[in-house]
CSV table of N, CA and C and ligand atoms in Angstrom, one decimal:
chain,number,residue,atom,x,y,z
A,91,MET,N,8.3,-20.1,5.5
A,91,MET,CA,8.7,-19.1,6.4
A,91,MET,C,7.5,-18.4,7.1
A,92,GLU,N,7.6,-18.2,8.4
A,92,GLU,CA,6.5,-17.6,9.2
A,92,GLU,C,6.2,-16.1,8.6
A,93,CYS,N,5.0,-15.8,8.4
A,93,CYS,CA,4.6,-14.5,8.0
A,93,CYS,C,3.5,-14.0,8.9
A,94,ILE,N,3.7,-12.9,9.6
A,94,ILE,CA,2.7,-12.4,10.5
A,94,ILE,C,1.4,-12.1,9.9
A,95,PHE,N,1.4,-11.5,8.6
A,95,PHE,CA,0.1,-11.2,8.0
A,95,PHE,C,-0.6,-12.4,7.5
A,96,CYS,N,0.2,-13.5,7.1
A,96,CYS,CA,-0.5,-14.8,6.8
A,96,CYS,C,-1.2,-15.3,8.0
A,97,ASN,N,-0.5,-15.2,9.1
A,97,ASN,CA,-1.0,-15.7,10.4
A,97,ASN,C,-2.3,-14.9,10.8
A,98,ILE,N,-2.3,-13.6,10.6
A,98,ILE,CA,-3.5,-12.8,10.9
A,98,ILE,C,-4.6,-13.2,9.9
A,99,ALA,N,-4.2,-13.4,8.7
A,99,ALA,CA,-5.3,-13.7,7.6
A,99,ALA,C,-5.9,-15.0,7.9
A,100,THR,N,-5.2,-16.0,8.5
A,100,THR,CA,-5.8,-17.3,8.7
A,100,THR,C,-6.3,-17.4,10.2
A,101,GLY,N,-6.2,-16.3,10.9
A,101,GLY,CA,-6.7,-16.3,12.3
A,101,GLY,C,-5.8,-17.0,13.3
A,102,LYS,N,-4.6,-17.3,12.9
A,102,LYS,CA,-3.6,-17.9,13.8
A,102,LYS,C,-3.1,-16.9,14.8
A,103,SER,N,-2.9,-15.7,14.3
A,103,SER,CA,-2.5,-14.6,15.2
A,103,SER,C,-3.6,-13.6,15.4
A,104,GLU,N,-3.6,-12.9,16.5
A,104,GLU,CA,-4.7,-12.0,16.8
A,104,GLU,C,-4.5,-10.6,16.1
A,105,ALA,N,-5.6,-10.0,15.8
A,105,ALA,CA,-5.5,-8.6,15.3
A,105,ALA,C,-6.9,-8.0,15.4
A,106,GLU,N,-7.0,-6.7,15.4
A,106,GLU,CA,-8.3,-6.0,15.4
A,106,GLU,C,-8.8,-6.0,14.0
A,107,ILE,N,-9.4,-7.1,13.6
A,107,ILE,CA,-9.9,-7.1,12.2
A,107,ILE,C,-11.1,-6.2,12.0
A,108,LEU,N,-11.1,-5.4,11.0
A,108,LEU,CA,-12.2,-4.4,10.7
A,108,LEU,C,-13.1,-5.0,9.7
A,109,PHE,N,-12.5,-5.8,8.8
A,109,PHE,CA,-13.3,-6.3,7.6
A,109,PHE,C,-12.6,-7.5,7.1
A,110,GLU,N,-13.3,-8.5,6.6
A,110,GLU,CA,-12.7,-9.6,5.9
A,110,GLU,C,-13.7,-10.2,5.0
A,111,ASP,N,-13.2,-10.7,3.8
A,111,ASP,CA,-14.0,-11.6,3.0
A,111,ASP,C,-13.0,-12.7,2.6
A,112,GLU,N,-13.4,-13.5,1.5
A,112,GLU,CA,-12.5,-14.6,1.2
A,112,GLU,C,-11.1,-14.2,0.7
A,113,ASN,N,-11.0,-13.0,0.2
A,113,ASN,CA,-9.7,-12.6,-0.5
A,113,ASN,C,-8.9,-11.6,0.3
A,114,VAL,N,-9.6,-10.8,1.2
A,114,VAL,CA,-8.9,-9.6,1.7
A,114,VAL,C,-9.2,-9.5,3.2
A,115,ALA,N,-8.2,-9.0,4.0
A,115,ALA,CA,-8.5,-8.6,5.4
A,115,ALA,C,-8.0,-7.2,5.7
A,116,ALA,N,-8.7,-6.5,6.5
A,116,ALA,CA,-8.3,-5.1,6.9
A,116,ALA,C,-8.3,-5.2,8.4
A,117,PHE,N,-7.2,-4.7,9.0
A,117,PHE,CA,-7.0,-4.7,10.5
A,117,PHE,C,-6.2,-3.5,10.9
A,118,LEU,N,-6.3,-3.2,12.2
A,118,LEU,CA,-5.6,-2.0,12.7
A,118,LEU,C,-4.1,-2.3,12.8
A,119,ASP,N,-3.3,-1.3,12.4
A,119,ASP,CA,-1.8,-1.4,12.6
A,119,ASP,C,-1.5,-1.3,14.0
A,120,ILE,N,-0.6,-2.2,14.5
A,120,ILE,CA,-0.2,-2.3,15.9
A,120,ILE,C,0.5,-1.1,16.4
A,121,GLN,N,1.2,-0.4,15.5
A,121,GLN,CA,2.0,0.8,15.8
A,121,GLN,C,1.5,1.9,15.0
A,122,PRO,N,0.4,2.5,15.3
A,122,PRO,CA,-0.2,3.5,14.4
A,122,PRO,C,0.5,4.8,14.3
A,123,VAL,N,0.5,5.4,13.1
A,123,VAL,CA,1.0,6.7,12.9
A,123,VAL,C,0.0,7.7,13.5
A,124,ASN,N,-1.3,7.4,13.2
A,124,ASN,CA,-2.4,8.1,13.9
A,124,ASN,C,-3.4,7.0,14.3
A,125,TYR,N,-4.3,7.2,15.3
A,125,TYR,CA,-5.2,6.2,15.7
A,125,TYR,C,-6.2,5.9,14.5
A,126,GLY,N,-6.4,4.6,14.3
A,126,GLY,CA,-7.3,4.2,13.2
A,126,GLY,C,-6.4,3.8,12.0
A,127,HIS,N,-5.1,3.9,12.1
A,127,HIS,CA,-4.2,3.5,11.0
A,127,HIS,C,-4.5,2.0,10.7
A,128,THR,N,-4.8,1.8,9.5
A,128,THR,CA,-5.3,0.5,9.0
A,128,THR,C,-4.5,-0.2,7.9
A,129,LEU,N,-4.4,-1.5,8.0
A,129,LEU,CA,-3.7,-2.2,6.9
A,129,LEU,C,-4.7,-3.0,6.2
A,130,VAL,N,-4.5,-3.1,4.8
A,130,VAL,CA,-5.4,-3.9,4.0
A,130,VAL,C,-4.5,-4.9,3.3
A,131,VAL,N,-4.8,-6.2,3.4
A,131,VAL,CA,-3.9,-7.2,2.9
A,131,VAL,C,-4.7,-8.2,2.0
A,132,PRO,N,-4.0,-8.8,1.0
A,132,PRO,CA,-4.6,-10.0,0.4
A,132,PRO,C,-4.4,-11.1,1.3
A,133,LYS,N,-5.4,-12.0,1.4
A,133,LYS,CA,-5.2,-13.2,2.3
A,133,LYS,C,-4.1,-14.1,1.8
A,134,LYS,N,-3.9,-14.2,0.4
A,134,LYS,CA,-2.8,-14.9,-0.1
A,134,LYS,C,-1.5,-14.1,0.0
A,135,HIS,N,-0.4,-14.8,0.2
A,135,HIS,CA,0.9,-14.1,0.4
A,135,HIS,C,1.5,-13.7,-1.0
A,136,TYR,N,1.7,-12.4,-1.1
A,136,TYR,CA,2.6,-11.9,-2.2
A,136,TYR,C,3.5,-10.9,-1.5
A,137,ASP,N,4.8,-10.9,-2.0
A,137,ASP,CA,5.8,-10.2,-1.3
A,137,ASP,C,5.6,-8.7,-1.4
A,138,ASN,N,5.2,-8.2,-2.6
A,138,ASN,CA,5.1,-6.7,-2.8
A,138,ASN,C,4.1,-6.4,-3.9
A,139,PHE,N,4.0,-5.1,-4.1
A,139,PHE,CA,3.0,-4.6,-5.1
A,139,PHE,C,3.2,-5.2,-6.5
A,140,LEU,N,4.5,-5.5,-6.9
A,140,LEU,CA,4.7,-6.0,-8.2
A,140,LEU,C,4.3,-7.4,-8.4
A,141,THR,N,4.1,-8.2,-7.3
A,141,THR,CA,3.8,-9.6,-7.5
A,141,THR,C,2.4,-10.0,-7.2
A,142,VAL,N,1.6,-9.0,-6.9
A,142,VAL,CA,0.1,-9.3,-6.7
A,142,VAL,C,-0.6,-9.4,-8.1
A,143,PRO,N,-1.2,-10.5,-8.3
A,143,PRO,CA,-1.9,-10.7,-9.6
A,143,PRO,C,-3.0,-9.6,-9.8
A,144,LYS,N,-3.2,-9.2,-11.1
A,144,LYS,CA,-4.1,-8.1,-11.4
A,144,LYS,C,-5.5,-8.2,-10.8
A,145,ASP,N,-6.1,-9.5,-10.9
A,145,ASP,CA,-7.4,-9.6,-10.4
A,145,ASP,C,-7.5,-9.5,-8.9
A,146,GLU,N,-6.5,-9.9,-8.2
A,146,GLU,CA,-6.4,-9.8,-6.7
A,146,GLU,C,-6.3,-8.3,-6.3
A,147,LEU,N,-5.4,-7.6,-7.1
A,147,LEU,CA,-5.2,-6.2,-6.9
A,147,LEU,C,-6.4,-5.4,-7.0
A,148,GLU,N,-7.2,-5.8,-8.0
A,148,GLU,CA,-8.5,-5.0,-8.3
A,148,GLU,C,-9.4,-5.1,-7.0
A,149,LYS,N,-9.5,-6.4,-6.5
A,149,LYS,CA,-10.4,-6.5,-5.3
A,149,LYS,C,-9.8,-5.7,-4.2
A,150,LEU,N,-8.5,-5.8,-4.0
A,150,LEU,CA,-7.8,-5.2,-2.9
A,150,LEU,C,-8.0,-3.6,-2.9
A,151,ILE,N,-7.8,-3.1,-4.1
A,151,ILE,CA,-7.9,-1.6,-4.2
A,151,ILE,C,-9.4,-1.1,-4.0
A,152,ASN,N,-10.3,-1.9,-4.5
A,152,ASN,CA,-11.7,-1.6,-4.3
A,152,ASN,C,-12.1,-1.6,-2.8
A,153,ILE,N,-11.6,-2.6,-2.1
A,153,ILE,CA,-11.9,-2.7,-0.7
A,153,ILE,C,-11.1,-1.6,0.1
A,154,THR,N,-9.9,-1.3,-0.4
A,154,THR,CA,-9.1,-0.2,0.3
A,154,THR,C,-9.9,1.1,0.1
A,155,GLN,N,-10.5,1.3,-1.0
A,155,GLN,CA,-11.2,2.6,-1.2
A,155,GLN,C,-12.4,2.7,-0.2
A,156,PHE,N,-13.1,1.5,-0.1
A,156,PHE,CA,-14.3,1.5,0.9
A,156,PHE,C,-13.8,1.7,2.3
A,157,ILE,N,-12.8,1.0,2.7
A,157,ILE,CA,-12.3,1.1,4.1
A,157,ILE,C,-11.7,2.5,4.4
A,158,ALA,N,-11.0,3.1,3.4
A,158,ALA,CA,-10.5,4.4,3.6
A,158,ALA,C,-11.6,5.4,3.9
A,159,GLY,N,-12.7,5.3,3.2
A,159,GLY,CA,-13.9,6.2,3.4
A,159,GLY,C,-14.4,5.9,4.9
A,160,ALA,N,-14.5,4.7,5.3
A,160,ALA,CA,-15.0,4.3,6.6
A,160,ALA,C,-14.0,4.9,7.7
A,161,VAL,N,-12.7,4.7,7.5
A,161,VAL,CA,-11.7,5.1,8.5
A,161,VAL,C,-11.8,6.7,8.6
A,162,LYS,N,-11.8,7.3,7.4
A,162,LYS,CA,-11.8,8.8,7.4
A,162,LYS,C,-13.1,9.3,8.2
A,163,ARG,N,-14.2,8.8,7.8
A,163,ARG,CA,-15.5,9.3,8.4
A,163,ARG,C,-15.6,8.9,9.9
A,164,SER,N,-15.2,7.7,10.3
A,164,SER,CA,-15.4,7.3,11.6
A,164,SER,C,-14.4,7.9,12.6
A,165,MET,N,-13.2,8.3,12.0
A,165,MET,CA,-12.2,8.9,12.9
A,165,MET,C,-12.3,10.4,12.8
A,166,ASN,N,-13.3,10.9,12.1
A,166,ASN,CA,-13.5,12.4,11.8
A,166,ASN,C,-12.2,13.0,11.3
A,167,ALA,N,-11.5,12.3,10.4
A,167,ALA,CA,-10.2,12.8,9.9
A,167,ALA,C,-10.5,13.8,8.8
A,168,ASP,N,-9.5,14.7,8.6
A,168,ASP,CA,-9.6,15.7,7.5
A,168,ASP,C,-9.2,15.1,6.2
A,169,GLY,N,-8.4,14.1,6.2
A,169,GLY,CA,-7.9,13.4,5.0
A,169,GLY,C,-7.3,12.1,5.4
A,170,PHE,N,-6.6,11.5,4.4
A,170,PHE,CA,-5.9,10.2,4.7
A,170,PHE,C,-4.8,10.0,3.7
A,171,ASN,N,-3.8,9.2,4.0
A,171,ASN,CA,-2.8,8.7,3.1
A,171,ASN,C,-3.1,7.2,2.8
A,172,VAL,N,-3.1,6.9,1.5
A,172,VAL,CA,-3.1,5.4,1.2
A,172,VAL,C,-1.7,5.2,0.6
A,173,ILE,N,-0.8,4.4,1.3
A,173,ILE,CA,0.5,4.2,0.8
A,173,ILE,C,0.9,2.7,0.9
A,174,SER,N,1.9,2.4,0.1
A,174,SER,CA,2.5,1.0,0.2
A,174,SER,C,4.0,1.2,0.1
A,175,ASN,N,4.7,0.6,1.0
A,175,ASN,CA,6.1,0.6,1.1
A,175,ASN,C,6.6,-0.6,0.4
A,176,ASN,N,7.5,-0.5,-0.6
A,176,ASN,CA,8.0,-1.6,-1.3
A,176,ASN,C,9.6,-1.7,-1.3
A,177,GLY,N,10.1,-2.6,-0.6
A,177,GLY,CA,11.6,-2.7,-0.4
A,177,GLY,C,12.1,-2.0,0.8
A,178,ASP,N,13.2,-2.5,1.3
A,178,ASP,CA,13.9,-1.9,2.5
A,178,ASP,C,14.0,-0.4,2.4
A,179,SER,N,14.5,0.1,1.2
A,179,SER,CA,14.8,1.5,1.1
A,179,SER,C,13.5,2.3,1.2
A,180,ALA,N,12.4,1.7,0.9
A,180,ALA,CA,11.1,2.4,1.0
A,180,ALA,C,10.4,2.2,2.3
A,181,GLY,N,11.1,1.5,3.2
A,181,GLY,CA,10.5,1.3,4.5
A,181,GLY,C,9.7,0.1,4.7
A,182,GLN,N,9.7,-0.9,3.8
A,182,GLN,CA,8.9,-2.1,4.0
A,182,GLN,C,9.5,-3.0,5.0
A,183,THR,N,8.8,-3.4,6.0
A,183,THR,CA,9.3,-4.2,7.1
A,183,THR,C,8.6,-5.6,7.1
A,184,VAL,N,7.3,-5.6,6.6
A,184,VAL,CA,6.6,-6.9,6.5
A,184,VAL,C,6.5,-7.2,5.0
A,185,TYR,N,7.0,-8.3,4.6
A,185,TYR,CA,7.1,-8.7,3.1
A,185,TYR,C,5.9,-9.5,2.7
A,186,HIS,N,4.7,-9.1,3.1
A,186,HIS,CA,3.4,-9.6,2.7
A,186,HIS,C,2.7,-8.3,2.3
A,187,PHE,N,2.3,-8.2,1.0
A,187,PHE,CA,1.9,-6.9,0.5
A,187,PHE,C,0.7,-6.3,1.3
A,188,HIS,N,0.8,-5.0,1.5
A,188,HIS,CA,-0.3,-4.3,2.2
A,188,HIS,C,-0.4,-2.9,1.8
A,189,PHE,N,-1.6,-2.3,1.8
A,189,PHE,CA,-1.8,-0.9,1.8
A,189,PHE,C,-2.0,-0.4,3.2
A,190,HIS,N,-1.4,0.8,3.5
A,190,HIS,CA,-1.6,1.5,4.7
A,190,HIS,C,-2.7,2.5,4.4
A,191,ILE,N,-3.7,2.6,5.3
A,191,ILE,CA,-4.6,3.8,5.3
A,191,ILE,C,-4.4,4.6,6.6
A,192,ILE,N,-3.9,5.8,6.4
A,192,ILE,CA,-3.5,6.6,7.6
A,192,ILE,C,-4.4,7.8,7.7
A,193,PRO,N,-5.3,7.9,8.7
A,193,PRO,CA,-6.1,9.1,8.8
A,193,PRO,C,-5.3,10.3,9.1
A,194,ARG,N,-5.6,11.4,8.5
A,194,ARG,CA,-4.7,12.6,8.7
A,194,ARG,C,-5.6,13.8,9.2
A,195,PHE,N,-5.0,14.6,10.0
A,195,PHE,CA,-5.6,15.8,10.6
A,195,PHE,C,-4.8,17.0,10.2
A,196,THR,N,-5.5,18.1,10.0
A,196,THR,CA,-4.8,19.3,9.5
A,196,THR,C,-3.5,19.7,10.3
A,197,THR,N,-3.6,19.4,11.6
A,197,THR,CA,-2.5,19.9,12.5
A,197,THR,C,-1.6,18.7,12.9
A,198,ASP,N,-1.6,17.5,12.3
A,198,ASP,CA,-0.8,16.4,12.9
A,198,ASP,C,0.7,16.5,12.7
A,199,PHE,N,1.1,16.3,11.5
A,199,PHE,CA,2.6,16.4,11.2
A,199,PHE,C,2.9,16.6,9.7
A,200,ASP,N,4.1,17.0,9.4
A,200,ASP,CA,4.5,17.1,8.0
A,200,ASP,C,5.2,15.9,7.5
A,201,PHE,N,4.9,15.5,6.3
A,201,PHE,CA,5.3,14.3,5.7
A,201,PHE,C,6.2,14.7,4.5
A,202,LYS,N,7.1,15.7,4.7
A,202,LYS,CA,7.7,16.3,3.5
A,202,LYS,C,9.2,15.9,3.3
A,203,PRO,N,9.5,15.3,2.2
A,203,PRO,CA,10.9,15.0,1.9
A,203,PRO,C,11.6,16.3,1.4
A,204,ASN,N,12.9,16.2,1.2
A,204,ASN,CA,13.7,17.3,0.6
A,204,ASN,C,13.5,17.2,-0.9
A,205,PHE,N,12.7,18.1,-1.5
A,205,PHE,CA,12.4,17.9,-2.9
A,205,PHE,C,13.7,18.2,-3.7
A,206,LYS,N,13.8,17.5,-4.9
A,206,LYS,CA,14.9,17.8,-5.8
A,206,LYS,C,14.5,18.7,-6.9
A,207,THR,N,15.4,19.3,-7.6
A,207,THR,CA,15.0,20.0,-8.9
A,207,THR,C,15.7,19.3,-10.0
A,208,TYR,N,15.1,19.2,-11.2
A,208,TYR,CA,15.7,18.7,-12.4
A,208,TYR,C,16.6,19.8,-13.0
A,209,GLY,N,17.8,19.4,-13.4
A,209,GLY,CA,18.7,20.3,-14.2
A,209,GLY,C,18.2,20.4,-15.7
A,210,THR,N,18.7,21.3,-16.5
A,210,THR,CA,18.3,21.4,-17.9
A,210,THR,C,18.4,20.1,-18.6
A,211,GLY,N,17.3,19.7,-19.2
A,211,GLY,CA,17.3,18.4,-20.0
A,211,GLY,C,17.1,17.2,-19.2
A,212,ALA,N,17.3,17.3,-17.9
A,212,ALA,CA,17.3,16.0,-17.1
A,212,ALA,C,16.0,15.4,-17.0
A,213,MET,N,14.9,16.2,-16.9
A,213,MET,CA,13.6,15.7,-16.8
A,213,MET,C,13.3,14.8,-18.0
A,214,ARG,N,13.7,15.3,-19.2
A,214,ARG,CA,13.5,14.5,-20.5
A,214,ARG,C,14.2,13.2,-20.4
A,215,GLU,N,15.5,13.3,-19.9
A,215,GLU,CA,16.3,12.1,-19.8
A,215,GLU,C,15.7,11.0,-18.9
A,216,TYR,N,15.2,11.5,-17.7
A,216,TYR,CA,14.6,10.5,-16.8
A,216,TYR,C,13.3,9.9,-17.4
A,217,ALA,N,12.6,10.8,-18.1
A,217,ALA,CA,11.3,10.3,-18.7
A,217,ALA,C,11.7,9.3,-19.8
A,218,ASP,N,12.7,9.6,-20.6
A,218,ASP,CA,13.1,8.7,-21.7
A,218,ASP,C,13.5,7.3,-21.1
A,219,GLN,N,14.3,7.3,-20.0
A,219,GLN,CA,14.7,6.1,-19.4
A,219,GLN,C,13.5,5.2,-19.0
A,220,ILE,N,12.5,5.9,-18.4
A,220,ILE,CA,11.3,5.1,-18.0
A,220,ILE,C,10.4,4.7,-19.2
A,221,ARG,N,10.3,5.6,-20.2
A,221,ARG,CA,9.5,5.3,-21.4
A,221,ARG,C,10.1,4.1,-22.1
A,222,THR,N,11.4,4.0,-22.2
A,222,THR,CA,12.1,2.9,-22.8
A,222,THR,C,11.6,1.6,-22.2
A,223,PHE,N,11.6,1.5,-20.9
A,223,PHE,CA,11.2,0.3,-20.2
A,223,PHE,C,9.7,0.1,-20.5
A,224,ILE,N,8.9,1.1,-20.4
A,224,ILE,CA,7.5,0.9,-20.6
A,224,ILE,C,7.2,0.4,-22.0
A,225,SER,N,7.9,1.0,-23.1
A,225,SER,CA,7.5,0.5,-24.4
A,225,SER,C,8.0,-1.0,-24.6
A,226,LYS,N,9.1,-1.3,-23.9
A,226,LYS,CA,9.7,-2.7,-24.1
A,226,LYS,C,8.7,-3.7,-23.4
A,227,TYR,N,8.1,-3.3,-22.3
A,227,TYR,CA,7.3,-4.3,-21.6
A,227,TYR,C,5.8,-4.1,-21.6
A,228,ARG,N,5.4,-3.1,-22.5
A,228,ARG,CA,4.0,-2.7,-22.5
A,228,ARG,C,3.1,-3.9,-22.8
A,229,ASN,N,3.5,-4.9,-23.6
A,229,ASN,CA,2.7,-6.0,-24.0
A,229,ASN,C,2.3,-6.8,-22.7
A,230,ILE,N,3.1,-6.8,-21.6
A,230,ILE,CA,2.7,-7.5,-20.4
A,230,ILE,C,1.5,-6.8,-19.8
A,231,TYR,N,1.5,-5.5,-19.8
A,231,TYR,CA,0.3,-4.8,-19.2
A,231,TYR,C,-0.9,-5.0,-20.1
A,232,ASP,N,-0.7,-5.0,-21.4
A,232,ASP,CA,-1.8,-5.1,-22.4
A,232,ASP,C,-2.3,-6.6,-22.4
A,233,GLY,N,-1.6,-7.4,-21.7
A,233,GLY,CA,-2.0,-8.8,-21.6
A,233,GLY,C,-1.6,-9.6,-22.7
A,234,GLY,N,-0.7,-9.1,-23.6
A,234,GLY,CA,-0.2,-9.8,-24.8
A,234,GLY,C,1.0,-10.7,-24.6
B,463,5GP,P1,5.6,-1.7,6.3
B,463,5GP,O1,6.8,-1.1,7.1
B,463,5GP,O2,6.0,-3.1,5.8
B,463,5GP,O3,5.1,-0.9,5.2
B,463,5GP,O4,4.4,-1.9,7.3
B,463,5GP,C1,4.3,-2.9,8.2
B,463,5GP,C2,3.3,-2.5,9.3
B,463,5GP,O5,2.9,-3.6,10.0
B,463,5GP,C3,4.0,-1.6,10.3
B,463,5GP,O6,3.3,-0.3,10.3
B,463,5GP,C4,3.8,-2.3,11.6
B,463,5GP,O7,3.4,-1.5,12.7
B,463,5GP,C5,2.7,-3.3,11.3
B,463,5GP,N1,2.8,-4.5,12.1
B,463,5GP,C6,3.9,-5.3,12.2
B,463,5GP,N2,3.6,-6.4,13.0
B,463,5GP,C7,2.3,-6.4,13.2
B,463,5GP,C8,1.4,-7.2,14.0
B,463,5GP,O8,1.8,-8.3,14.5
B,463,5GP,N3,0.1,-6.9,14.1
B,463,5GP,C9,-0.3,-5.7,13.5
B,463,5GP,N4,-1.6,-5.4,13.6
B,463,5GP,N5,0.4,-4.9,12.8
B,463,5GP,C10,1.8,-5.2,12.7
B,464,ZN,ZN1,2.2,-13.6,4.3
């Protein structure tokens, strides 16, 4: 299946590449939230955050940190968001994993959802649900 980010990573499609090495490419998002909005992708195709191998993710996050600093300083931004959308409901439109680096300015826009409040005991219940999963699968993280 055709993947636009695979094509950009291999040079088949054009993009404003900011940085690349053998594993990672960083380029400008074609439809920026703010100017300088950058995407950082592994050159190999992985659908989402959960399917990127740990060693690849380590390289990706290190480069994302470096590029985020460069974007912030060169755009004279006040801050930045590093985000990754995973799944349709989260707004993912390109199913080749990527981090967004979005330079932010104090007066640009609000990114605020409608916050929920936990009812009595609910916070513990949600935490228990997640903890159950974590303890069941912890050996995967530990490499066991
Ligand atoms: P997602 O919605 O999957 O988190 O983000 C995908 C991003 O890729 C969007 O912000 C979109 O503007 C960007 N994008 C989609 N197609 C292209 C393209 O052909 N070139 C570039 N540079 N960015 C793209
Ligand atoms: Zn791809």
